[in-house]
mmCIF file of C-alpha atoms and ligand atoms in Angstrom:
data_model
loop_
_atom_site.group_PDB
_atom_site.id
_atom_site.type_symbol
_atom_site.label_atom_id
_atom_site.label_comp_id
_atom_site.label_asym_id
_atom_site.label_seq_id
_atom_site.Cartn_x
_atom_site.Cartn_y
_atom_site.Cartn_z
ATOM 1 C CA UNK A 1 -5.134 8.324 14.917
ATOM 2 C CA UNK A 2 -4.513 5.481 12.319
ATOM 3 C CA UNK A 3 -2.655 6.896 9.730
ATOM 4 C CA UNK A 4 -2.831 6.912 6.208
ATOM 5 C CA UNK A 5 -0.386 6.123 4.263
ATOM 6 C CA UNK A 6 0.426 5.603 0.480
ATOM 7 C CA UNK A 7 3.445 6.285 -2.180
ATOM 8 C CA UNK A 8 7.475 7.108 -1.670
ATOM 9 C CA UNK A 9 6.433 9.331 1.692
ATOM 10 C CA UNK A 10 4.059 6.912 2.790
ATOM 11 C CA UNK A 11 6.692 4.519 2.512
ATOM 12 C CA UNK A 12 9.073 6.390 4.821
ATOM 13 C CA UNK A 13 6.889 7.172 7.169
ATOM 14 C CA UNK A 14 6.122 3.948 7.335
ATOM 15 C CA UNK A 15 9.763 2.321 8.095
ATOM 16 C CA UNK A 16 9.981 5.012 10.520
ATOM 17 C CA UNK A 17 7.016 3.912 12.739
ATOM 18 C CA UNK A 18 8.349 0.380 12.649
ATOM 19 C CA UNK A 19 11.942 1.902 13.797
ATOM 20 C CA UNK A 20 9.704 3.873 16.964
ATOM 21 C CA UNK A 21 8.122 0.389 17.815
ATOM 22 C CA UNK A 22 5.081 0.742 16.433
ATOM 23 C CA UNK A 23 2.513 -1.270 14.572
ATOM 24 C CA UNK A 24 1.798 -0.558 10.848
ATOM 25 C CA UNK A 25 -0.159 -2.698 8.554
ATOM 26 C CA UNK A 26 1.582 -3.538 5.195
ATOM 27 C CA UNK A 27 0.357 -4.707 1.904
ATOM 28 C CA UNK A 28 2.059 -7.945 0.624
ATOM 29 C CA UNK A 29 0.705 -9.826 -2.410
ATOM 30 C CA UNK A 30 -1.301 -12.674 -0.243
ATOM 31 C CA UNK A 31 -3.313 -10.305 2.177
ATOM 32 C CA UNK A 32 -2.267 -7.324 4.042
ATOM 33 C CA UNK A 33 -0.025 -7.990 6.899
ATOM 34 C CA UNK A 34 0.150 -6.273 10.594
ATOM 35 C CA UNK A 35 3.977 -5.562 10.856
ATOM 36 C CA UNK A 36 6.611 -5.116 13.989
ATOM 37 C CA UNK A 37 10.108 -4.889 14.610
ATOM 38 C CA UNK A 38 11.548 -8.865 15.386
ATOM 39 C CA UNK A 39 13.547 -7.487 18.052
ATOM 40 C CA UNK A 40 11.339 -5.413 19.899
ATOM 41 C CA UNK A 41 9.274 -7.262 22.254
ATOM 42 C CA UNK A 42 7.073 -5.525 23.343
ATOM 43 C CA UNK A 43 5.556 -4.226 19.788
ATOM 44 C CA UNK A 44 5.384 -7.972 18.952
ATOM 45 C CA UNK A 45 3.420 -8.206 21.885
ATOM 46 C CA UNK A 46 1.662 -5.073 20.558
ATOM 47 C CA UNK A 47 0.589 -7.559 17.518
ATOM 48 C CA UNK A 48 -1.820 -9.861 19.516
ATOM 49 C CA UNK A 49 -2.836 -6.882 21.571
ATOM 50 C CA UNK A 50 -4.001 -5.388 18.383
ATOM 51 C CA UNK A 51 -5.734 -8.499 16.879
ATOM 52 C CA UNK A 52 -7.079 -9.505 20.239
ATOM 53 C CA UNK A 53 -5.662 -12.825 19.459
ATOM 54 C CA UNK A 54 -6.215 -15.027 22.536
ATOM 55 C CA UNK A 55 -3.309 -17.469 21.736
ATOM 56 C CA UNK A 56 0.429 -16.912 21.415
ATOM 57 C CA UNK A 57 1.202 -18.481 18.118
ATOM 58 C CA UNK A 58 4.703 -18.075 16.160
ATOM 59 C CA UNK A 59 4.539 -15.329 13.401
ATOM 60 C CA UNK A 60 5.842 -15.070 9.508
ATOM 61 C CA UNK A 61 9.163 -13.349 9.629
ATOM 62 C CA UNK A 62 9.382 -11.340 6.848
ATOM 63 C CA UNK A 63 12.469 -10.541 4.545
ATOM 64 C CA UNK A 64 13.755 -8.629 1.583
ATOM 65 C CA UNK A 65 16.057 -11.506 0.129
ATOM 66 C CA UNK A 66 17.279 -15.313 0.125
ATOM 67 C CA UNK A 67 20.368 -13.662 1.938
ATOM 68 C CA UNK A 68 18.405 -11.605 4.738
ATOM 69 C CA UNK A 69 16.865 -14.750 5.610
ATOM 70 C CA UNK A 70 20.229 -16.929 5.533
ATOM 71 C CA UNK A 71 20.813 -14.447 8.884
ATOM 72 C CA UNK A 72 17.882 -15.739 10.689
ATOM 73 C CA UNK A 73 17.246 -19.124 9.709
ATOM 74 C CA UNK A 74 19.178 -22.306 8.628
ATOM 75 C CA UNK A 75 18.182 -22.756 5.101
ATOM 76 C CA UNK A 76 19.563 -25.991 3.618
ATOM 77 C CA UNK A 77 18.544 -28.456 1.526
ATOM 78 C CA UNK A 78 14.583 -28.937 0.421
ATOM 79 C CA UNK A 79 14.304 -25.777 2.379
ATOM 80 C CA UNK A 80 16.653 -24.177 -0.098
ATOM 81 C CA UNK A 81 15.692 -25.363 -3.628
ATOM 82 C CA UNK A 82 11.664 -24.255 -2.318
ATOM 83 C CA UNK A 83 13.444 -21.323 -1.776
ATOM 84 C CA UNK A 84 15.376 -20.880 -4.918
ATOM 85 C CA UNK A 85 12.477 -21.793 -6.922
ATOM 86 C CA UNK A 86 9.576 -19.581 -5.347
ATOM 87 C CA UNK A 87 10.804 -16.466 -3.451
ATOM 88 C CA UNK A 88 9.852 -14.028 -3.764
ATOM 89 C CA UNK A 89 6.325 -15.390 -3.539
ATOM 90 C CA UNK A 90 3.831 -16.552 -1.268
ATOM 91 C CA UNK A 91 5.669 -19.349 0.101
ATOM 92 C CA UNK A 92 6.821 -19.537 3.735
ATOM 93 C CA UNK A 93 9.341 -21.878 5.367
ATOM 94 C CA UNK A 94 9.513 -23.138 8.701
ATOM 95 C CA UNK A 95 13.252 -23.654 9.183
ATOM 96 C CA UNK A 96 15.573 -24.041 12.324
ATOM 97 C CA UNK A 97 16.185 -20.810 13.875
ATOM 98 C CA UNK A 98 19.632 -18.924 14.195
ATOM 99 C CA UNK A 99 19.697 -17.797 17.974
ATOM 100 C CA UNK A 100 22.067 -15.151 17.244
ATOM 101 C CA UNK A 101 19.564 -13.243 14.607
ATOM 102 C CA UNK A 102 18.516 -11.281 17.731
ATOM 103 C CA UNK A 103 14.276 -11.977 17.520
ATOM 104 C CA UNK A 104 11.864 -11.577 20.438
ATOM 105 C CA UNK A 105 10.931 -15.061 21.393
ATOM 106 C CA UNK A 106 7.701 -13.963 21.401
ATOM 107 C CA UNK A 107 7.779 -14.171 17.114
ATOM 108 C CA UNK A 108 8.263 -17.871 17.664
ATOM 109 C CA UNK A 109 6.253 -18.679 20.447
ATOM 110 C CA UNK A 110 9.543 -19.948 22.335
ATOM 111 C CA UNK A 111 10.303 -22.504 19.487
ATOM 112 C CA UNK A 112 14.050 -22.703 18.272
ATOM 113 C CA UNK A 113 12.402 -22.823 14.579
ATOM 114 C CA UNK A 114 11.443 -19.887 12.845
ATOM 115 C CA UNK A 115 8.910 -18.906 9.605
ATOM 116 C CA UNK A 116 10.401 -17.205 7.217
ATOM 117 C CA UNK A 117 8.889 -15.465 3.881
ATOM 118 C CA UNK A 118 10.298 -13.224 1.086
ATOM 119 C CA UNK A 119 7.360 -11.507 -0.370
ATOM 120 C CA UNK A 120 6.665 -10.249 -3.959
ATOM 121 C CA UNK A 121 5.015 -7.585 -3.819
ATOM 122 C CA UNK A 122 7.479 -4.536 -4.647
ATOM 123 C CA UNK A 123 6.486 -2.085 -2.710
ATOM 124 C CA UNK A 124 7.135 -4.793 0.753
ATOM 125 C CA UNK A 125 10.418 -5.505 -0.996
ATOM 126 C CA UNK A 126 10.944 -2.051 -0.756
ATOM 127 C CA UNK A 127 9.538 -1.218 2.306
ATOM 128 C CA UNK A 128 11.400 -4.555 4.102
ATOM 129 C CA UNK A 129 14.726 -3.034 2.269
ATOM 130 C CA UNK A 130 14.200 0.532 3.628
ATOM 131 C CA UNK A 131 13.825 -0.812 7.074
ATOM 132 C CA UNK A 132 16.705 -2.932 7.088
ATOM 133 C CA UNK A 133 15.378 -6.148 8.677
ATOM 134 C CA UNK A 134 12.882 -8.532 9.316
ATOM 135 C CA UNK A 135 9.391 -7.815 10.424
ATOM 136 C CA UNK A 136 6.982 -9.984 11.662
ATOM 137 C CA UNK A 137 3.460 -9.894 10.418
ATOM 138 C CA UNK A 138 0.366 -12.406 10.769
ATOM 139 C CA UNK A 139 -2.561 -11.637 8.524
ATOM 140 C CA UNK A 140 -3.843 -7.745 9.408
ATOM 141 C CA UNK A 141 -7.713 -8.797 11.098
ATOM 142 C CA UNK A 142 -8.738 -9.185 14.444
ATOM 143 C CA UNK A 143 -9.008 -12.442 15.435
ATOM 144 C CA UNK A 144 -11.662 -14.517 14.182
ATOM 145 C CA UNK A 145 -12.316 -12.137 10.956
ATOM 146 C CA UNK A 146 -11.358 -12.699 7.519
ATOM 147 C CA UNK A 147 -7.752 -11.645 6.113
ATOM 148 C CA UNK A 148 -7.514 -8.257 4.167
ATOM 149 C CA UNK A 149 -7.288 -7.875 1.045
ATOM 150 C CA UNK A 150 -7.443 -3.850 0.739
ATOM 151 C CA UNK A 151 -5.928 -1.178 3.192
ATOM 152 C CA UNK A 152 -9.795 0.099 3.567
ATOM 153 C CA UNK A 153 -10.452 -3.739 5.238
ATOM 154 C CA UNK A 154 -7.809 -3.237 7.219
ATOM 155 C CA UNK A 155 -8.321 0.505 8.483
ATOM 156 C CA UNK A 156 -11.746 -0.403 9.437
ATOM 157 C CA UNK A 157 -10.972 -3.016 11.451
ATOM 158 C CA UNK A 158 -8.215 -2.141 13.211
ATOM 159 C CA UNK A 159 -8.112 1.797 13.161
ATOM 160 C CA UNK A 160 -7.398 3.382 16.281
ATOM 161 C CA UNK A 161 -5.506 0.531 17.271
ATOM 162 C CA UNK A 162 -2.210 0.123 15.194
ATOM 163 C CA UNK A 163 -0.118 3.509 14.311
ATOM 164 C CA UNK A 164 -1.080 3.527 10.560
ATOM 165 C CA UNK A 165 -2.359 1.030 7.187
ATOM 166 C CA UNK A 166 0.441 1.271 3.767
ATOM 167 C CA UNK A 167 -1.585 1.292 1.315
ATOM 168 C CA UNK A 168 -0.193 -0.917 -1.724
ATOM 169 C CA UNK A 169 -3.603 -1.452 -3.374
ATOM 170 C CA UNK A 170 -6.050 -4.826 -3.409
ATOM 171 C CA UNK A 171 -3.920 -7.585 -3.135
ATOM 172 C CA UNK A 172 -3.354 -10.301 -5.867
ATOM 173 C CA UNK A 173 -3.834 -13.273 -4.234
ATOM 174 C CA UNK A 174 -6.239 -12.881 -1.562
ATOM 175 C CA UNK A 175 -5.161 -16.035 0.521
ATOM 176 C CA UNK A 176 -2.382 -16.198 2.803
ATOM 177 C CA UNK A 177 1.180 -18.355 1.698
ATOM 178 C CA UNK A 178 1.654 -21.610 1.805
ATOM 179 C CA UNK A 179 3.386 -23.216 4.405
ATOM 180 C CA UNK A 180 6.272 -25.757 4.102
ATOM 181 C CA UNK A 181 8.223 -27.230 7.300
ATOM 182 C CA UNK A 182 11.905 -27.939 6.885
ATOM 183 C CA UNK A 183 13.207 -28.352 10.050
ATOM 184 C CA UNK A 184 12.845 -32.409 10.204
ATOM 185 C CA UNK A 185 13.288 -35.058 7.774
ATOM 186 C CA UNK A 186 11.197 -34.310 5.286
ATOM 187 C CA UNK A 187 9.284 -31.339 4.297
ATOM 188 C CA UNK A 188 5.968 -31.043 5.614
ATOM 189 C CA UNK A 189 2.707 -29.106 4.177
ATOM 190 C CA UNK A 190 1.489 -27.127 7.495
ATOM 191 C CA UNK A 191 -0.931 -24.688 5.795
ATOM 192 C CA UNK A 192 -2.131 -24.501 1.911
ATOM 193 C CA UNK A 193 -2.204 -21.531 0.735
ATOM 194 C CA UNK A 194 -1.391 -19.385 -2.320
ATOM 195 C CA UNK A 195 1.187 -21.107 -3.557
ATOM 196 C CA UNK A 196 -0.054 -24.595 -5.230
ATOM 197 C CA UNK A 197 1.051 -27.632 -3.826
ATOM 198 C CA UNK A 198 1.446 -29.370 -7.253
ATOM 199 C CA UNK A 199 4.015 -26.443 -7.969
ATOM 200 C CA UNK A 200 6.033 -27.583 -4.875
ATOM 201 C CA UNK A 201 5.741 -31.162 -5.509
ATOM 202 C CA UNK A 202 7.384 -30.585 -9.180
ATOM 203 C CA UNK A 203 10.180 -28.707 -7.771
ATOM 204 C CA UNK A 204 11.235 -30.993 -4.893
ATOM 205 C CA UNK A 205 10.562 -34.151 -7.516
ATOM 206 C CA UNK A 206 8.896 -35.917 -4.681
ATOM 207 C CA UNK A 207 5.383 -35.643 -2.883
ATOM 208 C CA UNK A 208 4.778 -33.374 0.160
ATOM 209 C CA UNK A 209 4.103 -35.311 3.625
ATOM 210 C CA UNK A 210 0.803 -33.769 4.086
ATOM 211 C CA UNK A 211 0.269 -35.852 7.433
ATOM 212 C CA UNK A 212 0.570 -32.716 9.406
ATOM 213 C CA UNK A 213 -2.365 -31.112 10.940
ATOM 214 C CA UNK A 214 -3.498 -28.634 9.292
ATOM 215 C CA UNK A 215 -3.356 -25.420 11.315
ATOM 216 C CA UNK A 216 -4.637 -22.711 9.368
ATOM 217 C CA UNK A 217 -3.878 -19.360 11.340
ATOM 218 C CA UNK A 218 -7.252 -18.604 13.072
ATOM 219 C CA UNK A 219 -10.470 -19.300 14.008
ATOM 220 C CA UNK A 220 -8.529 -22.700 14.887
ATOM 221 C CA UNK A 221 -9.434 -25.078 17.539
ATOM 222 C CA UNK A 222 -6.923 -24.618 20.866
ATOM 223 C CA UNK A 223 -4.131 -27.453 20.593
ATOM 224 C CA UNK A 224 -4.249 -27.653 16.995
ATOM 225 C CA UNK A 225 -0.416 -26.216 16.252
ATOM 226 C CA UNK A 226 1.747 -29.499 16.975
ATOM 227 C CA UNK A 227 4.594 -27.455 17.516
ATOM 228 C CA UNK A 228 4.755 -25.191 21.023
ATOM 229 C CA UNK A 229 7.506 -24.562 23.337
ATOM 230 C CA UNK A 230 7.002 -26.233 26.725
ATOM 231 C CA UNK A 231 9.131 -26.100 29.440
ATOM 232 C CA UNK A 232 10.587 -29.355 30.947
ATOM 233 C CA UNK A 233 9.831 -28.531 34.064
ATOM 234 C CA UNK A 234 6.471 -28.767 36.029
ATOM 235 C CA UNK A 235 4.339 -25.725 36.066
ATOM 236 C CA UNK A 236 2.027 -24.856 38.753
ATOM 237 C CA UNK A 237 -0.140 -21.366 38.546
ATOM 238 C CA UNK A 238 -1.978 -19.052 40.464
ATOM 239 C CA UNK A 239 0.864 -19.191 43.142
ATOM 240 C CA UNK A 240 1.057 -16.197 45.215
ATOM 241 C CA UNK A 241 3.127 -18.182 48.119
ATOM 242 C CA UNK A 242 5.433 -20.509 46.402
ATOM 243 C CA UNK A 243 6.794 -23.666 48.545
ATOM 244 C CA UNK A 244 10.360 -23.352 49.870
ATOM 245 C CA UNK A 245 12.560 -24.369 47.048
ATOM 246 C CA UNK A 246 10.533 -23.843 43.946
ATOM 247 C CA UNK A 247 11.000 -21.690 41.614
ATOM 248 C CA UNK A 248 9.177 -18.829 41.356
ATOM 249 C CA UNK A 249 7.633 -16.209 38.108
ATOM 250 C CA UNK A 250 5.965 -13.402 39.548
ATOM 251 C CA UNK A 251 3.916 -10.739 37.752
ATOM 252 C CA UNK A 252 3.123 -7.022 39.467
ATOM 253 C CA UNK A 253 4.517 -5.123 42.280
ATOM 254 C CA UNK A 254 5.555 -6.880 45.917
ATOM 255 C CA UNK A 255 7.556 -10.009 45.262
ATOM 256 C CA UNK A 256 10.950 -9.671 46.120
ATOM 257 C CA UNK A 257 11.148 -13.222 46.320
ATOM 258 C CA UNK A 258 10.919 -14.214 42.679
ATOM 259 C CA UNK A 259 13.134 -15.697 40.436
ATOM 260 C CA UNK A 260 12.009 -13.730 38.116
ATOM 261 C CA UNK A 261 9.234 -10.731 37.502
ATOM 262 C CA UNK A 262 6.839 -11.360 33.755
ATOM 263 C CA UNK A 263 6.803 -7.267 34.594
ATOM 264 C CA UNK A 264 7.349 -5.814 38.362
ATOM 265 C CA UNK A 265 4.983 -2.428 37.400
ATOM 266 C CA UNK A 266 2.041 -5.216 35.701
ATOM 267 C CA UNK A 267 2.047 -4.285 32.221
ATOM 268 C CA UNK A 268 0.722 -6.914 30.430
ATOM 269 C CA UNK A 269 2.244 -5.993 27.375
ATOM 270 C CA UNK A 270 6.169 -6.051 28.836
ATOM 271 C CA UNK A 271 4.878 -9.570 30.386
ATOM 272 C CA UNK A 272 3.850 -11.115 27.052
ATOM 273 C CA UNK A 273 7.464 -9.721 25.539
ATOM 274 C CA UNK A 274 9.357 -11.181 28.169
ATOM 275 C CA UNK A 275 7.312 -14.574 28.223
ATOM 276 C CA UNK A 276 9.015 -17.354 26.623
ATOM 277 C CA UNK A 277 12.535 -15.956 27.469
ATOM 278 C CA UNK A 278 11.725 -15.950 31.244
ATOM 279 C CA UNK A 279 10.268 -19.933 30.864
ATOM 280 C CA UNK A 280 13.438 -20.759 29.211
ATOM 281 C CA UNK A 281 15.798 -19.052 31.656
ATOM 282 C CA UNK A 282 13.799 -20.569 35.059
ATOM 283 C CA UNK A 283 13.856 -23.827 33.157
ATOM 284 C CA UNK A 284 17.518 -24.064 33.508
ATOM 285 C CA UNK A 285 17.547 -23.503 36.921
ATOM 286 C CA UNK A 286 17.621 -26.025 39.984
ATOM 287 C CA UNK A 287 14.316 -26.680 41.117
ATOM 288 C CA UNK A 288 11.405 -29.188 40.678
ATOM 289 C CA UNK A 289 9.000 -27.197 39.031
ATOM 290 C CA UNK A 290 7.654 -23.221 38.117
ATOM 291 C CA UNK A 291 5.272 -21.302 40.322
ATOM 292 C CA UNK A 292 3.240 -18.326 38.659
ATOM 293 C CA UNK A 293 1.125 -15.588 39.927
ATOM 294 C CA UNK A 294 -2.142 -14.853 39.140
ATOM 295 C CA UNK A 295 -2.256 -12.867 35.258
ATOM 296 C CA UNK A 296 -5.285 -11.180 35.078
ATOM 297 C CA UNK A 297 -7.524 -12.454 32.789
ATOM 298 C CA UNK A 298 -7.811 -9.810 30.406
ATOM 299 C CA UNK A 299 -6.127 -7.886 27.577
ATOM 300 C CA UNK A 300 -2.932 -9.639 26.588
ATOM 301 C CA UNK A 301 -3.124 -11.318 30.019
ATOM 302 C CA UNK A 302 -5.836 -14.118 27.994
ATOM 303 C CA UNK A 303 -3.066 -15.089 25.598
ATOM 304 C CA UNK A 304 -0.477 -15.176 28.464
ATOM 305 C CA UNK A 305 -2.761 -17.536 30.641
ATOM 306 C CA UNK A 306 -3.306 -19.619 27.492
ATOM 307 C CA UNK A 307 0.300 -20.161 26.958
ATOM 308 C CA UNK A 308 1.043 -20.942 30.664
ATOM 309 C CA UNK A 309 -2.383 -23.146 30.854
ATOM 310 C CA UNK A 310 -0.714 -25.156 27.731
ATOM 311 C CA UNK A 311 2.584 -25.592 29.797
ATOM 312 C CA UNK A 312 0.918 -26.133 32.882
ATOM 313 C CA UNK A 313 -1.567 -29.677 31.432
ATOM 314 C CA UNK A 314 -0.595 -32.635 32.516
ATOM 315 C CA UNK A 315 1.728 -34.320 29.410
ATOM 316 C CA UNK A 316 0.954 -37.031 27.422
HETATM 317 O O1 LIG B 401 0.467 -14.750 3.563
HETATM 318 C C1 LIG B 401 0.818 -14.832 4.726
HETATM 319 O O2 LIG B 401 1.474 -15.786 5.146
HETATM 320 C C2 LIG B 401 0.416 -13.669 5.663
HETATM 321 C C3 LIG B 401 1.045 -12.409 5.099
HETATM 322 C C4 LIG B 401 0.800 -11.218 6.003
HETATM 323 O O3 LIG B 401 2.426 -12.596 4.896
HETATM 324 N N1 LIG B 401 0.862 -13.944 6.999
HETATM 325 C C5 LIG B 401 0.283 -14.884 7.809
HETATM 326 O O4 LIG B 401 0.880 -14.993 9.043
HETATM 327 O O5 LIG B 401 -0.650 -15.558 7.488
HETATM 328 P P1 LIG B 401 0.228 -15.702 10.301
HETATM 329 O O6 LIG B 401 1.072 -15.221 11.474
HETATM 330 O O7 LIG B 401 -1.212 -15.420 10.397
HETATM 331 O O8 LIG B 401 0.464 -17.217 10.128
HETATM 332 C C6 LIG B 401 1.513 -17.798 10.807
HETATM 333 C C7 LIG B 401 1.299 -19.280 10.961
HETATM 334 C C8 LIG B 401 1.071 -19.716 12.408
HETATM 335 O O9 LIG B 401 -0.266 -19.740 12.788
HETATM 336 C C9 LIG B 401 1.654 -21.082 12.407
HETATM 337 O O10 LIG B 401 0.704 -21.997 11.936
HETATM 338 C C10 LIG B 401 2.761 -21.015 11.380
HETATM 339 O O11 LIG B 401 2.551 -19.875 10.632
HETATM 340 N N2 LIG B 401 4.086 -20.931 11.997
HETATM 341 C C11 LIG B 401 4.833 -19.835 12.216
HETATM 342 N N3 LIG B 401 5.995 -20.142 12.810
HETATM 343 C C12 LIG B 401 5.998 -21.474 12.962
HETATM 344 C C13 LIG B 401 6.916 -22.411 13.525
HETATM 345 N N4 LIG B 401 8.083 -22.024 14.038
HETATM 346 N N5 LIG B 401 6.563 -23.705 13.520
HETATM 347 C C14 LIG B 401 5.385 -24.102 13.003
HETATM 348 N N6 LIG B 401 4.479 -23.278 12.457
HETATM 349 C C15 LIG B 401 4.768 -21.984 12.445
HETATM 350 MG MG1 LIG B 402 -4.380 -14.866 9.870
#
């Protein structure tokens, strides 16, 4: 049921899985990555499904070029001499994003900044190329588990639940990129990884702020990523009966009511996908704060609860 895939057909096959929404993991020279289409939602959503990640955190957009990723992020300055200098390599850049590059909000947890990565390897350049646009891909392992370094890691962690494993060999450098914000002042260190910091330092002609906490992907402790969408509003949860005048997010069947529906038949996955772009929308609206119904607490519906738990604490 996980397929097998290697060489110029393998490749193909591949790109056409992605097309059909599915989920195939692909080599890249850090560790092998578990790849879906930015724009579809719901095989983003597919993503943390498959890892059984319990948290909604932003993904690595990947690209073929410099210019592929000019369409989805702003990349100016620091962000652009890093750039010059190290794609394609294991480098990624946190950079505004561009709302018009079309991306489930689900790749970037809601933010309006987006990660963004060329990769070396040739056969993602040429698997990236032969799809035509980005895909977004955290580190191929369920969560908790070490990152892969060989398709056979992958396939027997995950088989039977993504479509199929590219196999482009062991990869080279066995840690995932390193990860540079440039969305503020000055660029920030957010992860180490395979590309030295020294190297970084030499091009920019200028130390790295490495004040930033560390958030390594996962096992990470809850709260550690500084940066998460939050609404502005007020969120309340577990509302089945919302007070007169609030606003109102239902999930399931039986609430004409609502403002809006995370997914009227209660598919967790179609509630994940529509997430952050429902928060955003009932944000706007007049109201004091956001009611939810009950998620069940299981499947997808953990990482959904997580993210509205987050929104939901009182703020400092
Ligand atoms: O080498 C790698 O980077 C691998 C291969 C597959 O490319 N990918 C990878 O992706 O490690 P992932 O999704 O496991 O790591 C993404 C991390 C997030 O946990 C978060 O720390 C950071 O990147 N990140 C992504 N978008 C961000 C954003 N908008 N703001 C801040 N941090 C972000
Ligand atoms: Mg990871």
């Amino acid at each position: 049921m996980t397929e097998r895939l290697e060489g110029e057909t393998g490749l193909a096959r591949a790109v056409e899985l992605l097309r059909a929404g599915e989920l195939v993991a692909i080599p890249t020279e850090t560790v092998y990555g578990l790849a879906a289409d930015v724009t579809n939602g719901e095989a983003v959503a597919g993503i943390f499904e498959a890892k059984g990640r319990p948290r909604f955190n932003p993904l690595i957009c990947h690209l073929a070029s410099l210019e592929a990723a000019d369409q989805v992020g702003v990349i100016e300055g620091a962000a652009r001499r890093l750039a010059q200098a190290f794609w394609p390599g294991p480098l990624t850049l946190v950079v505004p994003l561009r709302a018009e590059a079309g991306l489930s909000p689900l790749v970037t947890a809601g933010l309006d900044s987006v990660a963004l990565r060329v990769p070396a390897l040739p056969l993602a350049h040429a698997l990236l190329e032969a799809f035509g646009g980005p895909v977004a891909a955290p580190s191929a392992n369920p969560s908790g588990k070490i990152s892969p370094s060989t398709a056979a890691h992958v396939a027997q962690a995950l088989t039977g639940r993504i479509a199929a494993v590219l196999d482009g060999g062991p990869a080279e450098v066995g840690v995932e990129s390193t990860i540079v914000e440039c969305s503020g002042d000055a660029p920030r260190l957010l992860r180490p990884g395979g590309l030295p910091v020294e190297a970084l330092e030499a091009a920019l002609g200028a130390p790295l702020n490495r004040t930033a906490p560390v958030n390594d992907t996962e096992p990470s402790a809850p709260g550690q990523l500084s940066s998460h969408y939050a609404p502005g509003k007020p969120v309340r949860l577990n509302v089945t009966e919302p007070p007169e005048g609030a606003i109102f997010l239902a999930f399931g069947p039986g609430y004409p009511q609502a403002d809006a529906n995370l997914s009227q038949a209660g598919d967790l996955r179609e509630a994940a996908a529509n997430l952050f772009a429902m928060l955003h929308r009932l944000d706007a609206l007049p109201g004091e704060e956001i009611c939810v119904a009950p998620i069940p607490q299981q499947g997808l519906g953990l990482a959904i609860n997580d993210r509205l738990t987050r929104a939901a604490a009182p703020r400092g």
